[in-house]
mmCIF file of C-alpha atoms and ligand atoms in Angstrom:
data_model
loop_
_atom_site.group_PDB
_atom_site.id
_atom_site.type_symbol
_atom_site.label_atom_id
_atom_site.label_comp_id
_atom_site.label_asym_id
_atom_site.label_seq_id
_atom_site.Cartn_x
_atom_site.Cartn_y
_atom_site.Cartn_z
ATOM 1 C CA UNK K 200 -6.247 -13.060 -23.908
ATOM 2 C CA UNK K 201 -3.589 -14.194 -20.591
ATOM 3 C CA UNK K 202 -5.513 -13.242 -18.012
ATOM 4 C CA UNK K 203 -3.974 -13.022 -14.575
ATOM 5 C CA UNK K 204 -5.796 -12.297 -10.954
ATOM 6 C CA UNK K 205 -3.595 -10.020 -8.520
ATOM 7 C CA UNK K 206 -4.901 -10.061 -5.103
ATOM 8 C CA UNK K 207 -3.569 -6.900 -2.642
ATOM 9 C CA UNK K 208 -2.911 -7.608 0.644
ATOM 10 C CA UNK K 209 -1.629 -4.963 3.266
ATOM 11 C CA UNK K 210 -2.043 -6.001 7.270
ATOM 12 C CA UNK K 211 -2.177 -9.668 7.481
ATOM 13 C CA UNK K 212 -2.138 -10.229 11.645
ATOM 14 C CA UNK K 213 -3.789 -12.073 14.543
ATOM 15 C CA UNK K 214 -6.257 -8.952 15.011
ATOM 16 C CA UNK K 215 -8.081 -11.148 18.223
ATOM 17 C CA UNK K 216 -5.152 -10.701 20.121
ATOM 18 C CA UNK K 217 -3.691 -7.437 18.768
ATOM 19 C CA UNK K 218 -3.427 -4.390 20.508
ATOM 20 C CA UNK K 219 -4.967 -2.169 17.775
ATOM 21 C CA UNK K 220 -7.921 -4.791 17.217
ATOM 22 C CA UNK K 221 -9.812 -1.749 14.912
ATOM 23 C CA UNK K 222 -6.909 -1.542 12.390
ATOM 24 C CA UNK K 223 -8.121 -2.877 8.948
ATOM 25 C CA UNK K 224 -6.653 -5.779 8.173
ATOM 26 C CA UNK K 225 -7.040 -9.454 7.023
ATOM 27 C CA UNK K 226 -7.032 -11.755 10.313
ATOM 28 C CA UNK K 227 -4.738 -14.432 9.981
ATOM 29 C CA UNK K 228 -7.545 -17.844 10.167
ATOM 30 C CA UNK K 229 -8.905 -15.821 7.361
ATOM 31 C CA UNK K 230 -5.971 -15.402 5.396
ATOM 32 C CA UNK K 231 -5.230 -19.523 6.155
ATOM 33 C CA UNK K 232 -9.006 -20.194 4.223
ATOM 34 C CA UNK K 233 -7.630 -17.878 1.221
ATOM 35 C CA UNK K 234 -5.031 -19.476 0.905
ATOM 36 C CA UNK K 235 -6.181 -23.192 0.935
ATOM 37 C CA UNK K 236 -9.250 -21.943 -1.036
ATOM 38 C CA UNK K 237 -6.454 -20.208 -4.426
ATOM 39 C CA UNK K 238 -4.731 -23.815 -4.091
ATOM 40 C CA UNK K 239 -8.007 -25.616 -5.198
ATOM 41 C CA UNK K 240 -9.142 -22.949 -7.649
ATOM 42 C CA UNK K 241 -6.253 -20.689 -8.631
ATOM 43 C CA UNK K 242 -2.742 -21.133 -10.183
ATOM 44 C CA UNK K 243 -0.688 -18.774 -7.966
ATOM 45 C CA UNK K 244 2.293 -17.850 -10.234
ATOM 46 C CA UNK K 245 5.398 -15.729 -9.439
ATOM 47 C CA UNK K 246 6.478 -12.292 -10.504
ATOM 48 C CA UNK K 247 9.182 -13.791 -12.529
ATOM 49 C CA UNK K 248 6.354 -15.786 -14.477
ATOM 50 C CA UNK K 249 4.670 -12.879 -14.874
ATOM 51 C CA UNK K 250 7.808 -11.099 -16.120
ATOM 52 C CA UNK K 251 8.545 -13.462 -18.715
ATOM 53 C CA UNK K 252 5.079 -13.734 -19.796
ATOM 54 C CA UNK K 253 5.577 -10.174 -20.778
ATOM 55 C CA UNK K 254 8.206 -9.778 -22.260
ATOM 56 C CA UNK K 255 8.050 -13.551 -24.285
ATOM 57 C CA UNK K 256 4.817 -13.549 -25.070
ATOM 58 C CA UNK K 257 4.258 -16.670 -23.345
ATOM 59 C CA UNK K 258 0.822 -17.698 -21.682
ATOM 60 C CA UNK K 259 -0.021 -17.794 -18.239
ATOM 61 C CA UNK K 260 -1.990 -21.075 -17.055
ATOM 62 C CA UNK K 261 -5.677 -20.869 -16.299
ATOM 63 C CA UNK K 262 -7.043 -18.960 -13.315
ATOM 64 C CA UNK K 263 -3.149 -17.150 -12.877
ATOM 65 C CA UNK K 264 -2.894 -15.241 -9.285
ATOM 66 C CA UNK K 265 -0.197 -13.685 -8.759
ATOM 67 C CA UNK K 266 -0.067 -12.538 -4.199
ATOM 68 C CA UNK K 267 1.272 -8.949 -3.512
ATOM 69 C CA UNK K 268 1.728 -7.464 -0.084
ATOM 70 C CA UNK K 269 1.939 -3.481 0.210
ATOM 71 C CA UNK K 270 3.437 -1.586 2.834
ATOM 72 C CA UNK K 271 6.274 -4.108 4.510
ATOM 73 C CA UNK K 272 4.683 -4.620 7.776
ATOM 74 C CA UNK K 273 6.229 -7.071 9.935
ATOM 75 C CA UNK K 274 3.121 -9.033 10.353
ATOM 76 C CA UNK K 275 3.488 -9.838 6.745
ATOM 77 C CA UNK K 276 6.637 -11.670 7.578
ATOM 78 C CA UNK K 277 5.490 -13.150 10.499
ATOM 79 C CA UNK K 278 2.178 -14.383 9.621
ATOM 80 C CA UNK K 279 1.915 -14.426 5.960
ATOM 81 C CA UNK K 280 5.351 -15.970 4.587
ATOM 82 C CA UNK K 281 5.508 -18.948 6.238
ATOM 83 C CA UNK K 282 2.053 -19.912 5.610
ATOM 84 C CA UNK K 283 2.414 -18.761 2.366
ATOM 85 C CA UNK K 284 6.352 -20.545 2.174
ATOM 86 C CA UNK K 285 4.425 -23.688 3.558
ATOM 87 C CA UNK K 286 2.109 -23.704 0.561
ATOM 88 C CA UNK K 287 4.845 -23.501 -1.910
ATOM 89 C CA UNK K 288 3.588 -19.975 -3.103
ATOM 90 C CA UNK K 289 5.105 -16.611 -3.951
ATOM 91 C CA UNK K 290 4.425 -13.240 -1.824
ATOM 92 C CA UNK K 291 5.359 -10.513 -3.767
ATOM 93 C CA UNK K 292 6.304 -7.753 -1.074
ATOM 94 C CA UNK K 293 6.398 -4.111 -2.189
ATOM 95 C CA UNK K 294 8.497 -2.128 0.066
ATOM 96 C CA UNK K 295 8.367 1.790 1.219
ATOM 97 C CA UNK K 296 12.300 2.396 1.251
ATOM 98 C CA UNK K 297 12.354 4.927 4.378
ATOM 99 C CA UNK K 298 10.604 2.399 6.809
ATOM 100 C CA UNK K 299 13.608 0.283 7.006
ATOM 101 C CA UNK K 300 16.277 2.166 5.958
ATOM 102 C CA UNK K 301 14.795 5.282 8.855
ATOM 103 C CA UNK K 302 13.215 3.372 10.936
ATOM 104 C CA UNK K 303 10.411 6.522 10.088
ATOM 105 C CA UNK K 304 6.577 6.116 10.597
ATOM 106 C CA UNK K 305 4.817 6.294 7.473
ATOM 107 C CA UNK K 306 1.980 9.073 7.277
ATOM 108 C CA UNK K 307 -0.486 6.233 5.977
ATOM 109 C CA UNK K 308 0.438 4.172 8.853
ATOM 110 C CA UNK K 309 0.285 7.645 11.220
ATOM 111 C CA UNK K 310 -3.457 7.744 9.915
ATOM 112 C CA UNK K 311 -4.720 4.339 10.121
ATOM 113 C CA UNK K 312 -3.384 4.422 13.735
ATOM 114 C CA UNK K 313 -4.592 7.431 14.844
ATOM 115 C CA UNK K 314 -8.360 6.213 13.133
ATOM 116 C CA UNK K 315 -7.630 3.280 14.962
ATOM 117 C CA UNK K 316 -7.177 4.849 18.230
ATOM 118 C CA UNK K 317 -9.712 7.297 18.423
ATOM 119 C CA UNK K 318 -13.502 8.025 17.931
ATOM 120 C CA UNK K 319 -14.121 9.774 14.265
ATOM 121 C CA UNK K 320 -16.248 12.586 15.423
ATOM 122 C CA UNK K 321 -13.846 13.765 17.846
ATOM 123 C CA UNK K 322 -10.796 12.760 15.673
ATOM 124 C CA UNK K 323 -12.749 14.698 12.335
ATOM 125 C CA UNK K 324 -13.411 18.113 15.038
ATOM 126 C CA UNK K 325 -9.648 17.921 16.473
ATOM 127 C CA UNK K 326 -8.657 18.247 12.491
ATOM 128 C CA UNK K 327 -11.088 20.937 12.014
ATOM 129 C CA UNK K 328 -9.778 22.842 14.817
ATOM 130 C CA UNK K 329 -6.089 22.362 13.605
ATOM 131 C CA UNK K 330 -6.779 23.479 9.935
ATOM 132 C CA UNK K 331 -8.882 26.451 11.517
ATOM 133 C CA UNK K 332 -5.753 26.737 13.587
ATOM 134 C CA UNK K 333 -2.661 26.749 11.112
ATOM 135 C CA UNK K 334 -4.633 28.379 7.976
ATOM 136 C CA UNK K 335 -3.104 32.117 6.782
ATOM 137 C CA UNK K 336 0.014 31.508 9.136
ATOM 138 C CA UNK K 337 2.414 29.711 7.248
ATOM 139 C CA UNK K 338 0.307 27.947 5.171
ATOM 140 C CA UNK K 339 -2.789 28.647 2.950
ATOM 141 C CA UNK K 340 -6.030 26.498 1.851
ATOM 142 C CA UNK K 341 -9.909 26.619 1.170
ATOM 143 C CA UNK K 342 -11.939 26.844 4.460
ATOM 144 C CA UNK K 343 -13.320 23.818 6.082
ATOM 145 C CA UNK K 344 -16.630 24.004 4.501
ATOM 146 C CA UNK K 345 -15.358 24.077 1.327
ATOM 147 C CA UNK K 346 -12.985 20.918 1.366
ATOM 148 C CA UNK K 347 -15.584 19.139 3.345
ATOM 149 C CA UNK K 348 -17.697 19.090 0.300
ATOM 150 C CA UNK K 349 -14.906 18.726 -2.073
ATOM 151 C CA UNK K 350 -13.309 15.506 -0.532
ATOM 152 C CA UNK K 351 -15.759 14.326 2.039
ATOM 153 C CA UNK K 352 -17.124 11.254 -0.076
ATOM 154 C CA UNK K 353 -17.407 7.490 1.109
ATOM 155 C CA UNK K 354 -16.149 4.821 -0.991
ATOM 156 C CA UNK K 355 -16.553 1.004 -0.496
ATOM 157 C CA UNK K 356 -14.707 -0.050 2.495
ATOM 158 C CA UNK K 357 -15.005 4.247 4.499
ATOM 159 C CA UNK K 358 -17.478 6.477 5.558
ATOM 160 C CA UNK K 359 -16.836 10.069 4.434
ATOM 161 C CA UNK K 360 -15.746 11.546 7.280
ATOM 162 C CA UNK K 361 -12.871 8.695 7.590
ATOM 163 C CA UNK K 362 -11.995 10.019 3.712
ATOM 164 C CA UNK K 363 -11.654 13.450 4.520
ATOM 165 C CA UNK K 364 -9.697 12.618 7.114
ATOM 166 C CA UNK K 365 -7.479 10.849 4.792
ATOM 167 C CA UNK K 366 -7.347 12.834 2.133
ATOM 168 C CA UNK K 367 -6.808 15.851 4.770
ATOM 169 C CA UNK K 368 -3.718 14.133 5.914
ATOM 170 C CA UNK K 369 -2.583 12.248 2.554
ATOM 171 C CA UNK K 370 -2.270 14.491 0.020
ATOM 172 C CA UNK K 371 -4.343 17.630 0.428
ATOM 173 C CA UNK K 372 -3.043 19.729 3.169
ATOM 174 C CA UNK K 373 0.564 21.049 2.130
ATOM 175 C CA UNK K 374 3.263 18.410 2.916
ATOM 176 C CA UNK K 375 4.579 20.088 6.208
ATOM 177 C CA UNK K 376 1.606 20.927 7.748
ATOM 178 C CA UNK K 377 0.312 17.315 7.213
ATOM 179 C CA UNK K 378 3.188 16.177 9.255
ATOM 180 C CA UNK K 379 2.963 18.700 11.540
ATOM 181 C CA UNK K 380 -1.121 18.013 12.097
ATOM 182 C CA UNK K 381 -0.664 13.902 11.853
ATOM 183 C CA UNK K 382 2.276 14.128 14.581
ATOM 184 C CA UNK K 383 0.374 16.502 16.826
ATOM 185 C CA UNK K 384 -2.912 13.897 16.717
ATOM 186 C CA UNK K 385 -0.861 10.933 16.756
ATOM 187 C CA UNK K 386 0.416 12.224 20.311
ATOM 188 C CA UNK K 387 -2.669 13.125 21.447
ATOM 189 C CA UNK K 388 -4.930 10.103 20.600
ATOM 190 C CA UNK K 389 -1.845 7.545 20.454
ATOM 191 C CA UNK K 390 -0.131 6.155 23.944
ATOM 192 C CA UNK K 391 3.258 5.301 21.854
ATOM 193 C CA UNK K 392 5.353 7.165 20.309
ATOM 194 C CA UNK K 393 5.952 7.378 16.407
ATOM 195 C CA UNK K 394 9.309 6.088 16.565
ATOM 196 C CA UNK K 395 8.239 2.993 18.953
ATOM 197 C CA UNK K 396 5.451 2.360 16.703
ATOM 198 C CA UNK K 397 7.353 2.408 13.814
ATOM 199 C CA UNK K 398 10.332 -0.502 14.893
ATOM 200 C CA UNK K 399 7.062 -2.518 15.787
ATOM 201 C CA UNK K 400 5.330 -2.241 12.785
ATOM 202 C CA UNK K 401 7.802 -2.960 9.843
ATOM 203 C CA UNK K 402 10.399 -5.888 8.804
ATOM 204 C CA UNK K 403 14.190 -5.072 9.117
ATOM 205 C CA UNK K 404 16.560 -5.222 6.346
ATOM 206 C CA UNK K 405 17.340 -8.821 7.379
ATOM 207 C CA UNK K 406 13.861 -9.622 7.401
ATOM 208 C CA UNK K 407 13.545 -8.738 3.380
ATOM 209 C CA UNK K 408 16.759 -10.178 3.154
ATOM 210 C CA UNK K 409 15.172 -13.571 4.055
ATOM 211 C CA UNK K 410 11.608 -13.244 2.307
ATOM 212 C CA UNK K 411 14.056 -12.990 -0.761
ATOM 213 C CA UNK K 412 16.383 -16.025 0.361
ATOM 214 C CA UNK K 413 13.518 -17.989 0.420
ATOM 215 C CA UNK K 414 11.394 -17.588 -2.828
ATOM 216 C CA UNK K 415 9.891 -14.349 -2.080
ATOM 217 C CA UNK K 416 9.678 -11.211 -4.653
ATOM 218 C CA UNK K 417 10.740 -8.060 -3.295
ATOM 219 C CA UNK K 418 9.838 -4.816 -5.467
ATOM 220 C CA UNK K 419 9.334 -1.024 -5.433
ATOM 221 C CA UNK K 420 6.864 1.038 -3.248
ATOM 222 C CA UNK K 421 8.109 4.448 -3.491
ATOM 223 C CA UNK K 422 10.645 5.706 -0.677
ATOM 224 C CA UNK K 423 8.258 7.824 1.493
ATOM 225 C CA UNK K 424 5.151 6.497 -0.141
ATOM 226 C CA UNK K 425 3.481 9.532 -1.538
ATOM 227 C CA UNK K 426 0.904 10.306 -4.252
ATOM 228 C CA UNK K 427 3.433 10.297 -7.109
ATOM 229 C CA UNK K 428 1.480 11.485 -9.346
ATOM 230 C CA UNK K 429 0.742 14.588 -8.024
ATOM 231 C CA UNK K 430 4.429 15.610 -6.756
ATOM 232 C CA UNK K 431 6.499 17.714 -8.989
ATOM 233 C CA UNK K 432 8.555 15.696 -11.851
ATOM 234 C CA UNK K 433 11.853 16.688 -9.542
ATOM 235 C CA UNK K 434 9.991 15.123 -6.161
ATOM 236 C CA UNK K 435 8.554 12.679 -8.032
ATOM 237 C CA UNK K 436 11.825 11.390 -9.842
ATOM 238 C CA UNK K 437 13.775 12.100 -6.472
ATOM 239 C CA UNK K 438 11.082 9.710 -4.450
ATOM 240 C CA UNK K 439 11.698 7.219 -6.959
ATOM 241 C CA UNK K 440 15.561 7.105 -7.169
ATOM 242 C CA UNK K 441 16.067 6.832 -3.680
ATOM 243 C CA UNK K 442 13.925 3.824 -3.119
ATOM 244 C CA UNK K 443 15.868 2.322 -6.284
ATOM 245 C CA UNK K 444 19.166 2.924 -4.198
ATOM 246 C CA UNK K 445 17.963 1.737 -1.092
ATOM 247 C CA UNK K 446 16.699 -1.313 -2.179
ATOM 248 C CA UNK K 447 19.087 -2.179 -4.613
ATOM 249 C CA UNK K 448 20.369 -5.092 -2.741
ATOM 250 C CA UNK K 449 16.986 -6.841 -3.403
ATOM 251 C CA UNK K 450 16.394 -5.769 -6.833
ATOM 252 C CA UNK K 451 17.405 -6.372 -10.476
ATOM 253 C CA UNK K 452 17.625 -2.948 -12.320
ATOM 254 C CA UNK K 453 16.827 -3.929 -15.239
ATOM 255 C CA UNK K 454 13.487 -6.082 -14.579
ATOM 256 C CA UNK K 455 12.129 -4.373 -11.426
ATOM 257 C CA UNK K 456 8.432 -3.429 -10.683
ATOM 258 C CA UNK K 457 6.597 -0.554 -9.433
ATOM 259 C CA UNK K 458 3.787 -0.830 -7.069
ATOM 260 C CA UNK K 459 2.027 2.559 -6.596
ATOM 261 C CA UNK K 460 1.242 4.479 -3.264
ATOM 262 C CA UNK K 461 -2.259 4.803 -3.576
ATOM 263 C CA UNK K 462 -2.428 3.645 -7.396
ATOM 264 C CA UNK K 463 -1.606 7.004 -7.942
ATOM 265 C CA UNK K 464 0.832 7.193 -11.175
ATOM 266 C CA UNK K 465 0.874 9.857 -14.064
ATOM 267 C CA UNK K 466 2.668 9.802 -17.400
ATOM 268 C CA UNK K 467 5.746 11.461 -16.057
ATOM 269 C CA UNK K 468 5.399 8.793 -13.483
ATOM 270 C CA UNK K 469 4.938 6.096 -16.284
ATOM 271 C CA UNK K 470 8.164 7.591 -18.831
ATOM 272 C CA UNK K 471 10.316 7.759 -15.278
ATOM 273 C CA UNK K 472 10.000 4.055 -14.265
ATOM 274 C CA UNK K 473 10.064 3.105 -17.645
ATOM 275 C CA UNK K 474 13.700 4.718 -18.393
ATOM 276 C CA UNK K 475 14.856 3.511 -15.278
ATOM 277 C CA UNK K 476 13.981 -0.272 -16.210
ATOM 278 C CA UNK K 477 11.260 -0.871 -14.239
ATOM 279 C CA UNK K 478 8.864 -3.854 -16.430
ATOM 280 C CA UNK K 479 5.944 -4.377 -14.553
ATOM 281 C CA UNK K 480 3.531 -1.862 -12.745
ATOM 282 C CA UNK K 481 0.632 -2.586 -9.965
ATOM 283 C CA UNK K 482 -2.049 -0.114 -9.435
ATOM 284 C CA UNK K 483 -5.448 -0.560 -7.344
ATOM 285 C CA UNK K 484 -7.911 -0.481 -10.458
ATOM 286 C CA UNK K 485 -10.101 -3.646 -9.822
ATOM 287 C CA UNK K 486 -10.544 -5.956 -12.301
ATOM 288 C CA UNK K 487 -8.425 -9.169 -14.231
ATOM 289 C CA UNK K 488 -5.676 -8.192 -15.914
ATOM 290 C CA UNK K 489 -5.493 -9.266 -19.658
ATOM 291 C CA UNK K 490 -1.587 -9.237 -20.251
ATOM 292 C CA UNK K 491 -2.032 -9.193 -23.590
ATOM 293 C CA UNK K 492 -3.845 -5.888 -23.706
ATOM 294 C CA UNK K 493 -3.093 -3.643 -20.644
ATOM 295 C CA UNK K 494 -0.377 -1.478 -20.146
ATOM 296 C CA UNK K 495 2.291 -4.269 -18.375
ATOM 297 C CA UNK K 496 2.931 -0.847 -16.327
ATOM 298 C CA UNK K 497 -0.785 -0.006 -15.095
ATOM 299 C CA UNK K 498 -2.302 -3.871 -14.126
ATOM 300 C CA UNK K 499 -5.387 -4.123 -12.208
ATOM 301 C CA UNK K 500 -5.475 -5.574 -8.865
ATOM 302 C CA UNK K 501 -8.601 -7.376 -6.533
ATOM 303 C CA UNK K 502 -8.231 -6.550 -2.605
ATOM 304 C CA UNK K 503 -8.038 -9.374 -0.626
ATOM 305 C CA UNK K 504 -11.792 -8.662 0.525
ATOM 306 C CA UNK K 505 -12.798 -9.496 -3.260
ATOM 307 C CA UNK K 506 -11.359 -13.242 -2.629
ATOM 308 C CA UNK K 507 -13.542 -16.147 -0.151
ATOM 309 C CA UNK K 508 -13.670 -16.438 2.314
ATOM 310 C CA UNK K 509 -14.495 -12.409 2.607
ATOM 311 C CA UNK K 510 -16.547 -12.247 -0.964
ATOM 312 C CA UNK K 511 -16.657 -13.336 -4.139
ATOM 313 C CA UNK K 512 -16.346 -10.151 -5.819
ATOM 314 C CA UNK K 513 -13.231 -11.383 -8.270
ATOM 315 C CA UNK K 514 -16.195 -13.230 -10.207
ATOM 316 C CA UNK K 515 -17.625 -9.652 -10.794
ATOM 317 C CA UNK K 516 -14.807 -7.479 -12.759
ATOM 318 C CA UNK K 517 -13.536 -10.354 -15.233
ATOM 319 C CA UNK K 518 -12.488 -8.831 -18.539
HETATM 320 ZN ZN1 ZN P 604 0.991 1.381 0.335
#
C-alpha cells in the first residue's frame, strides 16, 4: 500500500469582503487553519514526487497530501500561493486553456455566478421558461417535467433544484443552446458583463508563468472544460489537443497530468491521454488513493470541505 491524500480546492478568496459573498468557496482565514493544520499532521508532497513514485515504485512518506487547485482563478494566485509558497508547499494548479489564452468566461463559472446572483426559484422558472421557449425550434429535448425528474437530485454540498440547474446548463441541453440560455441569464441576473467578469476572475499567462517559476505544478484541465466523457472521440480528442498546445510552455509532454472537468473521463478519454503522454490522472471520486493499486490515471480526491477546519471527513473514506 502508498497511500496518498489529494485535497481539491477551487475558489480560495476573502469571501467577507467579496462582491459575490454567496459564491462557494473556501474563505481565506480558513484556508490559513488548513494549511497550518496538513503541516502538523500531513506530509504535503509534490506532483513530481508523486510522478516518480509511479513510475519507480518508490514509497510515499506517511500521511502523503498532495494540494490541487481546479479552475485557474486569480484568487488562487493571489491568496493561495503565497501562503502556500510561505509554507514551503506545492499547489498543483490545473488550468482550463481558453480562460487565458481567450480571455472567455467559462460556462461553470457563467453558472456559479448567475446562482450566485440570483434567487433559485426565480433563476429555476426563468430556465423553465427558456427551455419551454427554444424547444422544437432549432433544437429538440424531453419536456420539463420529464428532465426535472430525471436530473433534479441533491447531492452533498446542492439542493436539487441548484442540480438541475447545473446539469441543465452543463451538459444536458445541446451545446449551443446552453450558451445561448447561460448568456441570456447571465445578462439578466448579472450587472457585469461576461467578458469583464472573465479578466477579473482568472490568472494571466504571466501569472502561471510565475506559480511555475516559483515551485508550483501547472497541469491539464481540458481547454473549454467540458464533460469529456460524453463528447464525441473527435471533440473529445480536439478539447484535449488544444489545451496540450496552449499550455505547452508550462508542461512536459511526456510526464503531464490530466485533471478532469467534472471527473468526467471515459476509456476513449483514458487511451487518448495515455498516447499523448499524459502519467497521472485526478478525478473527484472521494477516498485515499493507494498508488499501488489504482489506476495512476483515475486517483481519488477529498474536497477541501473533507479537511479541518471544515470536517473531518478524510478520516471516513481511507482505503
Ligand atoms: Zn473545473
Amino acid at each position: 500500500m502508498n497511500k496518498l491524500y489529494i485535497a481539491m480546492y477551487h475558489y480560495t478568496r476573502d469571501i467577507t469582503h467579496s462582491r459575490y459573498p454567496e459564491i462557494k468557496g473556501l474563505d481565506v482565514p480558513l484556508f490559513k487553519q488548513q494549511i497550518e493544520f496538513f503541516s502538523h499532521h500531513f506530509s504535503v508532497v509534490t506532483t513530481e514526487d508523486v510522478i516518480d513514485s509511479v513510475e519507480r515504485n518508490t514509497e510515499l512518506p506517511e500521511n502523503a497530501l498532495l494540494l490541487t487547485f481546479d479552475d485557474g482563478y486569480i484568487d488562487n494566485y493571489t491568496y493561495a500561493f503565497p501562503i502556500l509558497e510561505n509554507a514551503g508547499m506545492q499547489g498543483s494548479f490545473f488550468i482550463p486553456g481558453k480562460t487565458f489564452a481567450e480571455h472567455k468566461l467559462l460556462d461553470v463559472n457563467k453558472i456559479h455566478y448567475i446562482l450566485a446572483s440570483s434567487d433559485i426559484n426565480k433563476l429555476l422558472s426563468d430556465l423553465l421558461d427558456r427551455m419551454d421557449y427554444y424547444r422544437g425550434r432549432e433544437f429538440d429535448y424531453p419536456d420539463n417535467d420529464t428532465l426535472f425528474n430525471e436530473y433534479a437530485k441533491a447531492n452533498r454540498f446542492d439542493c436539487k433544484e441548484v442540480i438541475f440547474v447545473k446539469r441543465m446548463l452543463q451538459t444536458v441541453l445541446p451545446e449551443h443552446l446552453r450558451n445561448v440560455i447561460s448568456s441570456e441569464l447571465f445578462a439578466k441576473h448579472m450587472g457585469v458583463s461576461e467578458e469583464q467578469l472573465a479578466y477579473e476572475l482568472y490568472m494571466t499567462e504571466e501569472q502561471i508563468s510565475t506559480l511555475k517559476r516559483h515551485g508550483m505544478f501547472i497541469g491539464i484541465h481540458g481547454y473549454d472544460h467540458y464533460w469529456l466523457g460524453r463528447l464525441s472521440p473527435e471533440q473529445m480528442e480536439q478539447d484535449i489537443t488544444t489545451a496540450l498546445r496552449v499550455m505547452d510552455p508550462f508542461l512536459d509532454r511526456h510526464h503531464w497530468v490530466m485533471n478532469y472537468p467534472y471527473g468526467n473521463y471515459s476509456e476513449d478519454v483514458l487511451n487518448f491521454i495515455a498516447k499523448q503522454g499524459a502519467c497521472l490522472g485526478l478525478t473527484t471520486e472521494v477516498r485515499t488513493a493507494d498508488l499501488n493499486a489504482d489506476n495512476r490515471l483515475t486517483l481519488p480526491r477529498f474536497d477541501c470541505n473533507d479537511f479541518p477546519p471544515k470536517s473531518e471527513n478524510y478520516k471516513n473514506f481511507v482505503i
